[in-house]
């Protein structure tokens, strides 16, 4: 009886005899350390890009809100103001000068004008302003009655 070895069996046998089945632990650690070094080198750049994108997204959000409010104010002939929390993320857009009621006469009654409130995305914040430069003082609570989370 003769035994014949297939090509695959010969290759398998030659691999077993050479002792080269897999990577050594040292080789794996070298590759892993190279990957960790590459990630550590690129991480600050990636974080800066993410912060920059968050800032652009926040600016674009506020720009869109201001533009739509401006169009609405022009169409209805009513002034609006933009208020924000210095060193914070919250903002609101209010009708009028902020000191009067947020309603306007309309044919004998009054109609509630739309208010806009929002928050900047992520950790983006409005800049701090020096005291006396916020432009208007305290807003009466009646201005915030239409907001869902007004206190």
C-alpha atoms as a PDB file:
ATOM      1  CA  UNK A   1       0.000   0.000   0.000  1.00  0.00           C
ATOM      2  CA  UNK A   2       1.454   3.276  -1.045  1.00  0.00           C
ATOM      3  CA  UNK A   3       0.589   6.556   0.582  1.00  0.00           C
ATOM      4  CA  UNK A   4       0.384   9.600  -1.532  1.00  0.00           C
ATOM      5  CA  UNK A   5       0.583  13.092  -0.040  1.00  0.00           C
ATOM      6  CA  UNK A   6      -1.343  15.862  -1.596  1.00  0.00           C
ATOM      7  CA  UNK A   7       0.199  19.265  -2.170  1.00  0.00           C
ATOM      8  CA  UNK A   8      -1.748  20.755   0.756  1.00  0.00           C
ATOM      9  CA  UNK A   9      -0.507  18.056   3.127  1.00  0.00           C
ATOM     10  CA  UNK A  10       3.102  18.685   2.071  1.00  0.00           C
ATOM     11  CA  UNK A  11       2.756  22.438   2.658  1.00  0.00           C
ATOM     12  CA  UNK A  12       1.114  21.800   6.012  1.00  0.00           C
ATOM     13  CA  UNK A  13       3.900  19.434   7.042  1.00  0.00           C
ATOM     14  CA  UNK A  14       6.603  21.874   5.944  1.00  0.00           C
ATOM     15  CA  UNK A  15       5.000  24.656   7.984  1.00  0.00           C
ATOM     16  CA  UNK A  16       4.885  22.449  11.063  1.00  0.00           C
ATOM     17  CA  UNK A  17       8.502  21.488  10.751  1.00  0.00           C
ATOM     18  CA  UNK A  18       9.685  25.066  10.227  1.00  0.00           C
ATOM     19  CA  UNK A  19       7.956  26.185  13.446  1.00  0.00           C
ATOM     20  CA  UNK A  20       6.474  29.292  11.803  1.00  0.00           C
ATOM     21  CA  UNK A  21       2.734  28.988  12.485  1.00  0.00           C
ATOM     22  CA  UNK A  22       1.867  32.508  13.685  1.00  0.00           C
ATOM     23  CA  UNK A  23       3.225  35.831  14.833  1.00  0.00           C
ATOM     24  CA  UNK A  24       5.177  35.935  18.043  1.00  0.00           C
ATOM     25  CA  UNK A  25       4.010  37.913  21.045  1.00  0.00           C
ATOM     26  CA  UNK A  26       6.835  40.389  20.490  1.00  0.00           C
ATOM     27  CA  UNK A  27       5.746  41.031  16.894  1.00  0.00           C
ATOM     28  CA  UNK A  28       2.164  41.608  18.023  1.00  0.00           C
ATOM     29  CA  UNK A  29       3.313  44.068  20.704  1.00  0.00           C
ATOM     30  CA  UNK A  30       5.440  45.990  18.195  1.00  0.00           C
ATOM     31  CA  UNK A  31       2.509  46.351  15.789  1.00  0.00           C
ATOM     32  CA  UNK A  32       0.151  47.313  18.612  1.00  0.00           C
ATOM     33  CA  UNK A  33       2.577  49.953  19.903  1.00  0.00           C
ATOM     34  CA  UNK A  34       2.888  51.424  16.391  1.00  0.00           C
ATOM     35  CA  UNK A  35      -0.893  51.673  16.122  1.00  0.00           C
ATOM     36  CA  UNK A  36      -1.144  53.329  19.554  1.00  0.00           C
ATOM     37  CA  UNK A  37       1.600  55.817  18.623  1.00  0.00           C
ATOM     38  CA  UNK A  38      -0.159  56.722  15.360  1.00  0.00           C
ATOM     39  CA  UNK A  39      -3.462  57.294  17.173  1.00  0.00           C
ATOM     40  CA  UNK A  40      -1.754  59.383  19.878  1.00  0.00           C
ATOM     41  CA  UNK A  41      -0.063  61.565  17.272  1.00  0.00           C
ATOM     42  CA  UNK A  42      -3.245  62.167  15.253  1.00  0.00           C
ATOM     43  CA  UNK A  43      -5.696  62.601  18.163  1.00  0.00           C
ATOM     44  CA  UNK A  44      -5.045  66.332  18.877  1.00  0.00           C
ATOM     45  CA  UNK A  45      -5.643  67.172  15.223  1.00  0.00           C
ATOM     46  CA  UNK A  46      -8.874  65.178  15.137  1.00  0.00           C
ATOM     47  CA  UNK A  47     -10.109  66.873  18.330  1.00  0.00           C
ATOM     48  CA  UNK A  48      -9.325  70.327  16.907  1.00  0.00           C
ATOM     49  CA  UNK A  49     -11.291  69.470  13.770  1.00  0.00           C
ATOM     50  CA  UNK A  50     -14.248  68.307  15.866  1.00  0.00           C
ATOM     51  CA  UNK A  51     -14.205  71.517  17.946  1.00  0.00           C
ATOM     52  CA  UNK A  52     -13.980  73.615  14.803  1.00  0.00           C
ATOM     53  CA  UNK A  53     -16.911  71.756  13.257  1.00  0.00           C
ATOM     54  CA  UNK A  54     -18.994  72.209  16.423  1.00  0.00           C
ATOM     55  CA  UNK A  55     -18.282  75.956  16.388  1.00  0.00           C
ATOM     56  CA  UNK A  56     -19.226  76.217  12.703  1.00  0.00           C
ATOM     57  CA  UNK A  57     -22.407  74.230  13.346  1.00  0.00           C
ATOM     58  CA  UNK A  58     -23.393  76.535  16.226  1.00  0.00           C
ATOM     59  CA  UNK A  59     -22.691  79.660  14.178  1.00  0.00           C
ATOM     60  CA  UNK A  60     -24.701  78.286  11.259  1.00  0.00           C
ATOM     61  CA  UNK A  61     -27.617  77.423  13.557  1.00  0.00           C
ATOM     62  CA  UNK A  62     -27.715  80.962  14.989  1.00  0.00           C
ATOM     63  CA  UNK A  63     -27.321  82.483  11.511  1.00  0.00           C
ATOM     64  CA  UNK A  64     -30.288  80.482  10.202  1.00  0.00           C
ATOM     65  CA  UNK A  65     -32.461  81.487  13.181  1.00  0.00           C
ATOM     66  CA  UNK A  66     -31.487  85.155  12.807  1.00  0.00           C
ATOM     67  CA  UNK A  67     -32.095  85.162   9.058  1.00  0.00           C
ATOM     68  CA  UNK A  68     -35.532  83.565   9.342  1.00  0.00           C
ATOM     69  CA  UNK A  69     -36.462  85.939  12.181  1.00  0.00           C
ATOM     70  CA  UNK A  70     -35.273  88.923  10.151  1.00  0.00           C
ATOM     71  CA  UNK A  71     -37.429  87.880   7.202  1.00  0.00           C
ATOM     72  CA  UNK A  72     -40.425  87.388   9.511  1.00  0.00           C
ATOM     73  CA  UNK A  73     -39.831  90.789  11.150  1.00  0.00           C
ATOM     74  CA  UNK A  74     -39.571  92.556   7.790  1.00  0.00           C
ATOM     75  CA  UNK A  75     -42.735  90.885   6.461  1.00  0.00           C
ATOM     76  CA  UNK A  76     -44.727  91.826   9.580  1.00  0.00           C
ATOM     77  CA  UNK A  77     -43.137  95.206  10.303  1.00  0.00           C
ATOM     78  CA  UNK A  78     -42.242  94.237  13.877  1.00  0.00           C
ATOM     79  CA  UNK A  79     -38.782  94.594  15.433  1.00  0.00           C
ATOM     80  CA  UNK A  80     -37.171  91.546  17.028  1.00  0.00           C
ATOM     81  CA  UNK A  81     -34.165  91.219  19.292  1.00  0.00           C
ATOM     82  CA  UNK A  82     -31.619  88.475  19.841  1.00  0.00           C
ATOM     83  CA  UNK A  83     -30.706  87.706  23.461  1.00  0.00           C
ATOM     84  CA  UNK A  84     -28.158  85.200  24.694  1.00  0.00           C
ATOM     85  CA  UNK A  85     -26.639  83.961  27.906  1.00  0.00           C
ATOM     86  CA  UNK A  86     -23.044  85.282  28.175  1.00  0.00           C
ATOM     87  CA  UNK A  87     -20.633  82.368  28.690  1.00  0.00           C
ATOM     88  CA  UNK A  88     -23.568  80.006  28.159  1.00  0.00           C
ATOM     89  CA  UNK A  89     -25.320  78.061  25.423  1.00  0.00           C
ATOM     90  CA  UNK A  90     -28.886  79.398  25.580  1.00  0.00           C
ATOM     91  CA  UNK A  91     -30.369  82.078  23.346  1.00  0.00           C
ATOM     92  CA  UNK A  92     -33.784  83.505  22.536  1.00  0.00           C
ATOM     93  CA  UNK A  93     -35.273  85.775  19.913  1.00  0.00           C
ATOM     94  CA  UNK A  94     -38.029  88.044  21.205  1.00  0.00           C
ATOM     95  CA  UNK A  95     -40.448  90.387  19.449  1.00  0.00           C
ATOM     96  CA  UNK A  96     -40.417  94.104  20.234  1.00  0.00           C
ATOM     97  CA  UNK A  97     -37.869  95.867  22.385  1.00  0.00           C
ATOM     98  CA  UNK A  98     -37.970  93.241  25.140  1.00  0.00           C
ATOM     99  CA  UNK A  99     -39.548  95.623  27.633  1.00  0.00           C
ATOM    100  CA  UNK A 100     -43.087  95.520  26.278  1.00  0.00           C
ATOM    101  CA  UNK A 101     -45.514  92.633  26.090  1.00  0.00           C
ATOM    102  CA  UNK A 102     -44.841  90.135  23.295  1.00  0.00           C
ATOM    103  CA  UNK A 103     -48.209  90.710  21.682  1.00  0.00           C
ATOM    104  CA  UNK A 104     -49.161  93.118  18.946  1.00  0.00           C
ATOM    105  CA  UNK A 105     -52.566  94.569  18.160  1.00  0.00           C
ATOM    106  CA  UNK A 106     -54.337  92.906  15.290  1.00  0.00           C
ATOM    107  CA  UNK A 107     -57.779  94.199  14.384  1.00  0.00           C
ATOM    108  CA  UNK A 108     -59.121  94.826  17.891  1.00  0.00           C
ATOM    109  CA  UNK A 109     -57.514  91.856  19.696  1.00  0.00           C
ATOM    110  CA  UNK A 110     -53.986  90.804  20.233  1.00  0.00           C
ATOM    111  CA  UNK A 111     -52.044  87.976  18.685  1.00  0.00           C
ATOM    112  CA  UNK A 112     -49.077  86.169  20.255  1.00  0.00           C
ATOM    113  CA  UNK A 113     -45.996  86.637  18.153  1.00  0.00           C
ATOM    114  CA  UNK A 114     -43.711  83.643  17.716  1.00  0.00           C
ATOM    115  CA  UNK A 115     -40.718  83.365  20.014  1.00  0.00           C
ATOM    116  CA  UNK A 116     -37.604  81.382  19.257  1.00  0.00           C
ATOM    117  CA  UNK A 117     -35.381  79.783  21.876  1.00  0.00           C
ATOM    118  CA  UNK A 118     -32.570  77.343  21.495  1.00  0.00           C
ATOM    119  CA  UNK A 119     -29.251  76.059  22.642  1.00  0.00           C
ATOM    120  CA  UNK A 120     -25.886  75.856  20.912  1.00  0.00           C
ATOM    121  CA  UNK A 121     -24.692  72.323  20.102  1.00  0.00           C
ATOM    122  CA  UNK A 122     -22.063  70.466  22.103  1.00  0.00           C
ATOM    123  CA  UNK A 123     -19.785  72.496  24.356  1.00  0.00           C
ATOM    124  CA  UNK A 124     -19.996  75.627  22.195  1.00  0.00           C
ATOM    125  CA  UNK A 125     -20.688  78.776  24.232  1.00  0.00           C
ATOM    126  CA  UNK A 126     -21.309  82.429  23.562  1.00  0.00           C
ATOM    127  CA  UNK A 127     -18.442  84.724  24.550  1.00  0.00           C
ATOM    128  CA  UNK A 128     -18.509  86.573  27.855  1.00  0.00           C
ATOM    129  CA  UNK A 129     -19.205  90.259  27.491  1.00  0.00           C
ATOM    130  CA  UNK A 130     -17.981  92.963  29.862  1.00  0.00           C
ATOM    131  CA  UNK A 131     -20.624  94.142  32.350  1.00  0.00           C
ATOM    132  CA  UNK A 132     -22.903  96.759  30.844  1.00  0.00           C
ATOM    133  CA  UNK A 133     -22.432  95.501  27.285  1.00  0.00           C
ATOM    134  CA  UNK A 134     -25.249  92.944  27.131  1.00  0.00           C
ATOM    135  CA  UNK A 135     -27.623  95.448  25.571  1.00  0.00           C
ATOM    136  CA  UNK A 136     -30.848  95.640  27.426  1.00  0.00           C
ATOM    137  CA  UNK A 137     -31.214  94.500  31.009  1.00  0.00           C
ATOM    138  CA  UNK A 138     -33.618  91.967  32.447  1.00  0.00           C
ATOM    139  CA  UNK A 139     -36.360  90.580  30.227  1.00  0.00           C
ATOM    140  CA  UNK A 140     -39.837  90.449  31.849  1.00  0.00           C
ATOM    141  CA  UNK A 141     -41.149  86.965  32.650  1.00  0.00           C
ATOM    142  CA  UNK A 142     -44.213  87.545  30.460  1.00  0.00           C
ATOM    143  CA  UNK A 143     -41.930  87.278  27.435  1.00  0.00           C
ATOM    144  CA  UNK A 144     -41.214  83.638  28.249  1.00  0.00           C
ATOM    145  CA  UNK A 145     -44.731  82.314  28.855  1.00  0.00           C
ATOM    146  CA  UNK A 146     -44.833  80.559  25.445  1.00  0.00           C
ATOM    147  CA  UNK A 147     -41.608  78.620  26.000  1.00  0.00           C
ATOM    148  CA  UNK A 148     -42.147  74.982  26.961  1.00  0.00           C
ATOM    149  CA  UNK A 149     -39.634  74.997  29.833  1.00  0.00           C
ATOM    150  CA  UNK A 150     -40.275  78.532  31.147  1.00  0.00           C
ATOM    151  CA  UNK A 151     -40.412  78.899  34.918  1.00  0.00           C
END
